[in-house]
mmCIF file of C-alpha atoms and ligand atoms in Angstrom:
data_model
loop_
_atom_site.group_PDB
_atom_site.id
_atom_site.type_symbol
_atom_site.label_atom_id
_atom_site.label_comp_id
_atom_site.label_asym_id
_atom_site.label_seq_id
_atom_site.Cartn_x
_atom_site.Cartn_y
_atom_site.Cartn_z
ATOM 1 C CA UNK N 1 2.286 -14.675 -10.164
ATOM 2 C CA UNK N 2 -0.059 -13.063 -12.750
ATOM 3 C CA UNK N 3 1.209 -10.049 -15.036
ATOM 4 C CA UNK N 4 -1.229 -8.069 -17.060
ATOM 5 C CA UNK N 5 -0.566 -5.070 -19.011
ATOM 6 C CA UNK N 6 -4.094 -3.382 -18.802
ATOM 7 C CA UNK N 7 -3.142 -0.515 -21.280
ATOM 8 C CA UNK N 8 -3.470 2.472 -19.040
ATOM 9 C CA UNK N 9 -3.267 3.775 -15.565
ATOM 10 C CA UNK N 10 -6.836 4.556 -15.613
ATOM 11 C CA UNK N 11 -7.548 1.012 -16.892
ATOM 12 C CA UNK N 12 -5.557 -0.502 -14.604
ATOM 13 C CA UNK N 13 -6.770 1.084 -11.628
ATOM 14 C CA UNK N 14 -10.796 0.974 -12.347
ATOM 15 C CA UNK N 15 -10.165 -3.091 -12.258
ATOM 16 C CA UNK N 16 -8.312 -2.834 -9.239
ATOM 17 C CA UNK N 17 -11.258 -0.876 -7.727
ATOM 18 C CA UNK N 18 -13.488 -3.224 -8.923
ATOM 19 C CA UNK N 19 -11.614 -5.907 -7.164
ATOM 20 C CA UNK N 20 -12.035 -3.926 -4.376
ATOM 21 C CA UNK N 21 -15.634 -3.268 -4.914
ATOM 22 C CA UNK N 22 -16.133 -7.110 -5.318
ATOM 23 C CA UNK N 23 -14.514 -7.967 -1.979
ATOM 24 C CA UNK N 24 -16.647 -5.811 -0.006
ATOM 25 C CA UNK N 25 -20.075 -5.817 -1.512
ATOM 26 C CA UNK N 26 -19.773 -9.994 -1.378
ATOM 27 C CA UNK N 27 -17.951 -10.052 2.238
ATOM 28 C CA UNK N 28 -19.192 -7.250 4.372
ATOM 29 C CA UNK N 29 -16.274 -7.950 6.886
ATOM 30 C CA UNK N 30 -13.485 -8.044 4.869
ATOM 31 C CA UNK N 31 -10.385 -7.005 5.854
ATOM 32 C CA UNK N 32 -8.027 -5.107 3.587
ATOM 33 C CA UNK N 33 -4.730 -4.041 3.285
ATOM 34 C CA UNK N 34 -4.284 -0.392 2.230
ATOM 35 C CA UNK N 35 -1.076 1.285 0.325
ATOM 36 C CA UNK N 36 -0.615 5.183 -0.146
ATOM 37 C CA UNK N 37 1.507 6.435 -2.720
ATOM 38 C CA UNK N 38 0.883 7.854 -6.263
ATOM 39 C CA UNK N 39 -0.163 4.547 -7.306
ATOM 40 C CA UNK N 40 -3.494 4.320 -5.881
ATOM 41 C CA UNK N 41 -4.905 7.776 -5.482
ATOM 42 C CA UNK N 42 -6.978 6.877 -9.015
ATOM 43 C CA UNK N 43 -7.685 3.350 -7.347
ATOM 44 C CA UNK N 44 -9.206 5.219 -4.042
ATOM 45 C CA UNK N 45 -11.213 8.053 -6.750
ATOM 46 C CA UNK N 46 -12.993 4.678 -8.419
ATOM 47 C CA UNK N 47 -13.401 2.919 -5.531
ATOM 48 C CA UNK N 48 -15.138 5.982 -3.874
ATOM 49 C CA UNK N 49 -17.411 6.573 -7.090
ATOM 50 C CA UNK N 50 -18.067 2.922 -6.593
ATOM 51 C CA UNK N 51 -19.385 3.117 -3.479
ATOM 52 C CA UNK N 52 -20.832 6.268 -3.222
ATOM 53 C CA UNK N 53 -23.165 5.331 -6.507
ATOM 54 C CA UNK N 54 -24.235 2.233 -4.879
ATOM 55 C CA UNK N 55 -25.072 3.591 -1.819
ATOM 56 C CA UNK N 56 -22.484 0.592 -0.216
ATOM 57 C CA UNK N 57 -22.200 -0.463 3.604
ATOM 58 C CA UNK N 58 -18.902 -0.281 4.445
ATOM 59 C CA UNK N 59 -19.558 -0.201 7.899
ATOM 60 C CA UNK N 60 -17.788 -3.759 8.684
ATOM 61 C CA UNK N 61 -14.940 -3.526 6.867
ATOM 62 C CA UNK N 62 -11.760 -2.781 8.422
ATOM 63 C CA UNK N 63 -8.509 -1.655 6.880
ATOM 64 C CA UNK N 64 -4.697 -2.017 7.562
ATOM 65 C CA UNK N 65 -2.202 0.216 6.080
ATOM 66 C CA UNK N 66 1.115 -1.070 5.000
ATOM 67 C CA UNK N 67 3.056 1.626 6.220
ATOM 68 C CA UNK N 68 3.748 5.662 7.680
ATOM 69 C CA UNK N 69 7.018 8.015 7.715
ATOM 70 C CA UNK N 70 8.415 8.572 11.405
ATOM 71 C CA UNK N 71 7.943 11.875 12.779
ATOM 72 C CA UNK N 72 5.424 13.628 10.438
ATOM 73 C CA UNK N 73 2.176 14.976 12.586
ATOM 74 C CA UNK N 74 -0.799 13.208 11.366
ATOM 75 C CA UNK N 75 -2.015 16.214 9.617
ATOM 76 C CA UNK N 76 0.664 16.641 7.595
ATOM 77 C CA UNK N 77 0.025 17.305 4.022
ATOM 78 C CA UNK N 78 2.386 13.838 2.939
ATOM 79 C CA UNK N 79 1.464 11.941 6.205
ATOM 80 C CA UNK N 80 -0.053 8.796 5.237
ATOM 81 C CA UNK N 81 -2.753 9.245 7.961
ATOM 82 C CA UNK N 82 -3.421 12.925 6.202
ATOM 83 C CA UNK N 83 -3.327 10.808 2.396
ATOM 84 C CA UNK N 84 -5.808 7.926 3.453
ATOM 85 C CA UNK N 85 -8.120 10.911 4.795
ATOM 86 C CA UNK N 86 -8.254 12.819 1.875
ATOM 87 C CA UNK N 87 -7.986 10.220 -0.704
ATOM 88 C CA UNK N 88 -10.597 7.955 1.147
ATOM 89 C CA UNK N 89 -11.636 7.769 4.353
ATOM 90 C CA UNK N 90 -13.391 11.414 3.775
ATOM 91 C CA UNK N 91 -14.248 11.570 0.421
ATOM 92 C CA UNK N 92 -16.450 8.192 1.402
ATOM 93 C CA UNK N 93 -17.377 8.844 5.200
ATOM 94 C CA UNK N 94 -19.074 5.382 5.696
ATOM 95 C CA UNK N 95 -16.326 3.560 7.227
ATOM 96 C CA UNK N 96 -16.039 2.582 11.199
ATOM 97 C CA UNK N 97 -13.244 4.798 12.576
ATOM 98 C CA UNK N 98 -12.555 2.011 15.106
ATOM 99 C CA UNK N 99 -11.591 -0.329 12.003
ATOM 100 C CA UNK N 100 -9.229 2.289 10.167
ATOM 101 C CA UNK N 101 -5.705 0.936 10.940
ATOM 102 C CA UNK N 102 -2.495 2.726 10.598
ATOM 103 C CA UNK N 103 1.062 2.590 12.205
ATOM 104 C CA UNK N 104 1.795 5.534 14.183
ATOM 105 C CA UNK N 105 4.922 7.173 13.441
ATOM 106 C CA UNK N 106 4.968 9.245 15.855
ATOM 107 C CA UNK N 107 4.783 6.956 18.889
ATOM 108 C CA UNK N 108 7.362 7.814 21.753
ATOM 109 C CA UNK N 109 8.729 4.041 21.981
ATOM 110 C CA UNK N 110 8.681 3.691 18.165
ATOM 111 C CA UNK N 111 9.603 -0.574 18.687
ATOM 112 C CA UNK N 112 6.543 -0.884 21.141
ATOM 113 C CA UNK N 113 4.418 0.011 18.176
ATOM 114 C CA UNK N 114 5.829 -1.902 15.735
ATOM 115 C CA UNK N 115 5.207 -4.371 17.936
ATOM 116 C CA UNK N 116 1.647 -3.586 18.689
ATOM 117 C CA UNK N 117 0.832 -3.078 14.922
ATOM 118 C CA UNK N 118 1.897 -6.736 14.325
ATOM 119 C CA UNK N 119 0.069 -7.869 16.896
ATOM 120 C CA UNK N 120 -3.163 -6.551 15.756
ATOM 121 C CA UNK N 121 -2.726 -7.705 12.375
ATOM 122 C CA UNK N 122 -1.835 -10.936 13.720
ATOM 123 C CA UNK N 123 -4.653 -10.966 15.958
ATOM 124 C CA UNK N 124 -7.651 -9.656 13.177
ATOM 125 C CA UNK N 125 -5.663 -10.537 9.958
ATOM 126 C CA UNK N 126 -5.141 -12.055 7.656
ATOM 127 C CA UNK N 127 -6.210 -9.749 4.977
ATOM 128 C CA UNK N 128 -8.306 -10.869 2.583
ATOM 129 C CA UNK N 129 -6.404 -8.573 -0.744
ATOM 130 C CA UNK N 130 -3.403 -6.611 0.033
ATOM 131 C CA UNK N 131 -3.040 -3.902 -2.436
ATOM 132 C CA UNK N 132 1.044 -2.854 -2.940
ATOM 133 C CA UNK N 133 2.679 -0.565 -5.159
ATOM 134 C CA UNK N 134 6.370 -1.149 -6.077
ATOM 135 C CA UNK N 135 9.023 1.673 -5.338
ATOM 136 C CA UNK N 136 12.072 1.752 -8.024
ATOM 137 C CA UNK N 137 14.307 -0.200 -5.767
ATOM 138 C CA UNK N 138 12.081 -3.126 -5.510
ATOM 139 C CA UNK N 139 10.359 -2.209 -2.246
ATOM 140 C CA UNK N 140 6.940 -3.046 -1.266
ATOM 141 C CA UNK N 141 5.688 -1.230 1.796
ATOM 142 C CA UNK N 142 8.830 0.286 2.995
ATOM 143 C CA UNK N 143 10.758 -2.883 3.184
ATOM 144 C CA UNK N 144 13.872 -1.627 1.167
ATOM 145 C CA UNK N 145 16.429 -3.576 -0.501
ATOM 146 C CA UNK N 146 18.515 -5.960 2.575
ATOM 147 C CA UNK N 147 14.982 -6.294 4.371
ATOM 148 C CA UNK N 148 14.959 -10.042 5.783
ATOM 149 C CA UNK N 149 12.213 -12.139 4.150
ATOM 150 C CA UNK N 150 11.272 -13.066 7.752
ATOM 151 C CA UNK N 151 10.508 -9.567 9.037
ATOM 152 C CA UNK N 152 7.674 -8.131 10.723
ATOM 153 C CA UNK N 153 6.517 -4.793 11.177
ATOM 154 C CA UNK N 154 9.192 -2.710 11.809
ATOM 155 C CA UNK N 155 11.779 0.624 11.959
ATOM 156 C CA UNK N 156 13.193 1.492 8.401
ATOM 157 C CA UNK N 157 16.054 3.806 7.843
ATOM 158 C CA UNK N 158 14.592 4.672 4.296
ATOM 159 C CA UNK N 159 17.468 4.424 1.099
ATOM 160 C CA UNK N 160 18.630 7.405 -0.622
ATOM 161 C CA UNK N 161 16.762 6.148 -3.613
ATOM 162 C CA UNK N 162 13.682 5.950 -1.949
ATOM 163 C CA UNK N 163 14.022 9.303 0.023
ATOM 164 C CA UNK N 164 14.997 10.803 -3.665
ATOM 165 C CA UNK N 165 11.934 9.369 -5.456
ATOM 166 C CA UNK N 166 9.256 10.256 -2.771
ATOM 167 C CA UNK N 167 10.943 14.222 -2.523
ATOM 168 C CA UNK N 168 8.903 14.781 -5.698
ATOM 169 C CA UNK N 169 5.864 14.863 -2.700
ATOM 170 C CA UNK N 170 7.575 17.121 -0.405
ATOM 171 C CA UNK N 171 8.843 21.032 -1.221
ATOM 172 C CA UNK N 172 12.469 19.687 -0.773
ATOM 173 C CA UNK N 173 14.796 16.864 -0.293
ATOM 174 C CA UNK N 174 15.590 17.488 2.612
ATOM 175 C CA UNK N 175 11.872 17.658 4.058
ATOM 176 C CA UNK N 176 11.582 13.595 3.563
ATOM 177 C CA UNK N 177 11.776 11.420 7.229
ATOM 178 C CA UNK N 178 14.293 9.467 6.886
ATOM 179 C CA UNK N 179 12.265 6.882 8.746
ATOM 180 C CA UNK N 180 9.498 4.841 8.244
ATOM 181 C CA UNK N 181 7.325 2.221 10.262
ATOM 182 C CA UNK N 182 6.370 -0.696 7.763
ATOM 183 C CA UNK N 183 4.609 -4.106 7.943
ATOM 184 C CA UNK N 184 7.778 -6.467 6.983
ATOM 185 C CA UNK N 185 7.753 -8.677 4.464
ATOM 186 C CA UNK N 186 6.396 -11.599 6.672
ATOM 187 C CA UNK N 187 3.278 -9.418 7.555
ATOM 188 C CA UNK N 188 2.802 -8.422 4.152
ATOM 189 C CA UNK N 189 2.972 -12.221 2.711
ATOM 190 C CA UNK N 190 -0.030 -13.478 5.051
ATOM 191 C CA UNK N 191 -2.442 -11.894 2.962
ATOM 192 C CA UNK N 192 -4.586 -14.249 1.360
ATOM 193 C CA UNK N 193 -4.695 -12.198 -2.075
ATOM 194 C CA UNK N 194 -2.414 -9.571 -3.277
ATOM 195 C CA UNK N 195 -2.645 -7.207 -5.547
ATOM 196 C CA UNK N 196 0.344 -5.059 -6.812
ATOM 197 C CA UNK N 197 0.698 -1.726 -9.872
ATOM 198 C CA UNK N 198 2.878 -0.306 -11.253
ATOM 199 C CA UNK N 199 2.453 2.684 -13.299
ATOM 200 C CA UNK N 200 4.823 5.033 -15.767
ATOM 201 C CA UNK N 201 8.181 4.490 -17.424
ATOM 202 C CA UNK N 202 9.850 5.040 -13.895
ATOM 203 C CA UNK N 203 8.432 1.793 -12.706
ATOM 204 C CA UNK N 204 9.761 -0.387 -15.617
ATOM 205 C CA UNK N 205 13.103 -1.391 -14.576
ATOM 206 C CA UNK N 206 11.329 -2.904 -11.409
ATOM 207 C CA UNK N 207 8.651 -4.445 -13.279
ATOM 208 C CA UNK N 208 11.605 -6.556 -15.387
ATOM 209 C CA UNK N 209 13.947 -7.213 -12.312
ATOM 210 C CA UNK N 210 10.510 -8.570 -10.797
ATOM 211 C CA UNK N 211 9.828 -10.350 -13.579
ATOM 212 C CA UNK N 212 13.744 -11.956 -13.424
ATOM 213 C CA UNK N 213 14.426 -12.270 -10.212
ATOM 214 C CA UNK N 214 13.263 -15.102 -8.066
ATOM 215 C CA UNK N 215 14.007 -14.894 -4.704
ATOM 216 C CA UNK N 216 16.561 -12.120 -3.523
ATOM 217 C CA UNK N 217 16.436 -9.624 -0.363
ATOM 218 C CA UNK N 218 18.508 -7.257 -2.282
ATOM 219 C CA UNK N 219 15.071 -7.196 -4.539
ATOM 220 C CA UNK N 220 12.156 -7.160 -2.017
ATOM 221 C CA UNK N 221 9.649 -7.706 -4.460
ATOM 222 C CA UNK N 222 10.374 -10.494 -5.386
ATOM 223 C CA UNK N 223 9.164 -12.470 -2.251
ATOM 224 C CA UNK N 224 6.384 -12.287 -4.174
ATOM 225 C CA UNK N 225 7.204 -14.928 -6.228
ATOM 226 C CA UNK N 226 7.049 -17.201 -3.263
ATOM 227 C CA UNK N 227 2.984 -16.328 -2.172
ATOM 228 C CA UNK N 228 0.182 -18.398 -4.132
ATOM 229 C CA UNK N 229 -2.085 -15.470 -5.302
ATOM 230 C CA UNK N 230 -0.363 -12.721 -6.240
ATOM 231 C CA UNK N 231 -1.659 -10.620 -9.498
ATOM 232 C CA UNK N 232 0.195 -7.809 -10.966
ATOM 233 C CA UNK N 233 -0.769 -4.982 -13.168
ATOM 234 C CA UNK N 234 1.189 -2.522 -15.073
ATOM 235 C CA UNK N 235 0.374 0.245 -18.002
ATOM 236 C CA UNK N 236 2.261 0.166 -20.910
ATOM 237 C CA UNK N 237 4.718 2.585 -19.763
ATOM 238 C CA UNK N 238 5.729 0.141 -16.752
ATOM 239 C CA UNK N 239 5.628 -2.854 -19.149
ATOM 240 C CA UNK N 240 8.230 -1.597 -21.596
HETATM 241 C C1 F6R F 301 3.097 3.162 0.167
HETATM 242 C C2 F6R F 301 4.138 2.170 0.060
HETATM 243 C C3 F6R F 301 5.230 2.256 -0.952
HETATM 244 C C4 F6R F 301 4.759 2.757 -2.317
HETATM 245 C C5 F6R F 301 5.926 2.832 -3.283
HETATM 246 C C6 F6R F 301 5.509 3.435 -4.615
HETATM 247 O O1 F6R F 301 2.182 2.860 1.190
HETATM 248 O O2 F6R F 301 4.150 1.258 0.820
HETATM 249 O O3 F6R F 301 5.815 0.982 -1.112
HETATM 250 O O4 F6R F 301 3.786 1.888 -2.821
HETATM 251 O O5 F6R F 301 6.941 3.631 -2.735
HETATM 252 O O6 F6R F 301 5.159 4.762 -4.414
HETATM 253 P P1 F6R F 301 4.458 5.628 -5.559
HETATM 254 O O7 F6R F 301 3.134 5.000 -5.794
HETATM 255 O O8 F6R F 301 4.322 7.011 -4.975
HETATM 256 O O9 F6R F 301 5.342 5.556 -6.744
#
């Protein structure tokens, strides 16, 4: 595992774009694995400007999300569906619709989907670059702290610490699902490159227990550790 501290969030997430940028323009067909959060919205603005002044075919390239709350409509302002959208998928209006991927929270059977999310993964994957942010707790996706290393997409009951952190995105507390359908950490390791940031003060206690910790399920992350190309960038807020 790689750790740079590029300086800045903007820094950080222009060469994450690029990265980005790279994969597509050199393999039309790439697949990649897409994360919402405040994290990336400056990765999707470059990677847009990117692509929009280079005029780039995107047509081919099809895209996974990691995760989506339960029970939000798809237009909902903090729906991961409505973020992708607005952050991406509209602001760049190139891509095939047919090769936008995303778990559907609100499916009736919620398992059956979890199910048939894995299964298409399995069946088109593996990504070529995952991107991941890191929540305080250590989770990637929404696999919280107790997640087994060997899971697969799947129901989450979210923590209190992540329902706490992502309220600063909804009006109140109390507006956060308390559910989430995530790729597990099994689905997430296939990836054949992965790419994880962490931005602000808030994120540096995870930065140094992923930096410590080598392989515990009370830490997520840090199944990381265990994958052959993972590369990690921080600001110098997260790096403190
Ligand atoms: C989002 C995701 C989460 C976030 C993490 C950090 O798709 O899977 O793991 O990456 O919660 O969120 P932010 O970036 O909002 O701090």
């Amino acid at each position: 595992m790689n750790i740079t501290n590029l300086g800045t969030r903007d820094y950080a997430s222009f060469y994450v774009a690029c990265e980005l940028y790279k994969q597509i323009t050199q393999h039309p067909h790439s697949k990649l694995g897409l994360a919402t959060g405040g994290t990336m919205i400056e990765v999707y603005r470059f990677l847009v400007e990117l692509l929009s002044r280079n005029n780039i075919d995107v047509s081919g390239i099809e895209t996974f999300n990691l995760d989506e709350y339960v029970g939000l409509v798809d237009n909902h302002e903090e729906s991961y569906h409505y973020y992708m959208n607005e952050n991406l998928f509209k602001r760049y209006p190139h891509f095939n619709a047919s090769l936008i991927h995303l778990p559907n929270g609100n499916a009736e059977r919620l398992d059956e989907e979890a199910q048939r999310y894995e299964a298409l993964i399995n069946q088109q994957g593996p990504v070529d670059i995952q991107i991941l942010g890191i929540g305080e707790n250590g989770h990637i996706g929404f696999n919280e702290p107790g997640t087994d290393i060997n899971s697969r997409t799947h129901i989450v009951d979210l923590t209190y610490s992540t329902i706490k952190a992502n309220s600063r995105y909804f009006e109140d507390e109390a507006e956060v699902p308390k559910q989430a359908i995530s790729m597990g950490l099994s689905t997430i390791m296939q990836a054949k490159k992965i790419i994880l940031l962490a931005f602000g003060e808030k994120k540096s206690i995870a930065i140094e227990k992923l930096l410590q910790t080598k392989l515990d399920s009370q830490f997520p992350a840090s199944i990381l550790h265990t994958h052959p190309n993972v590369e990690v960038y921080v600001d110098d807020a997260s790096a403190q």
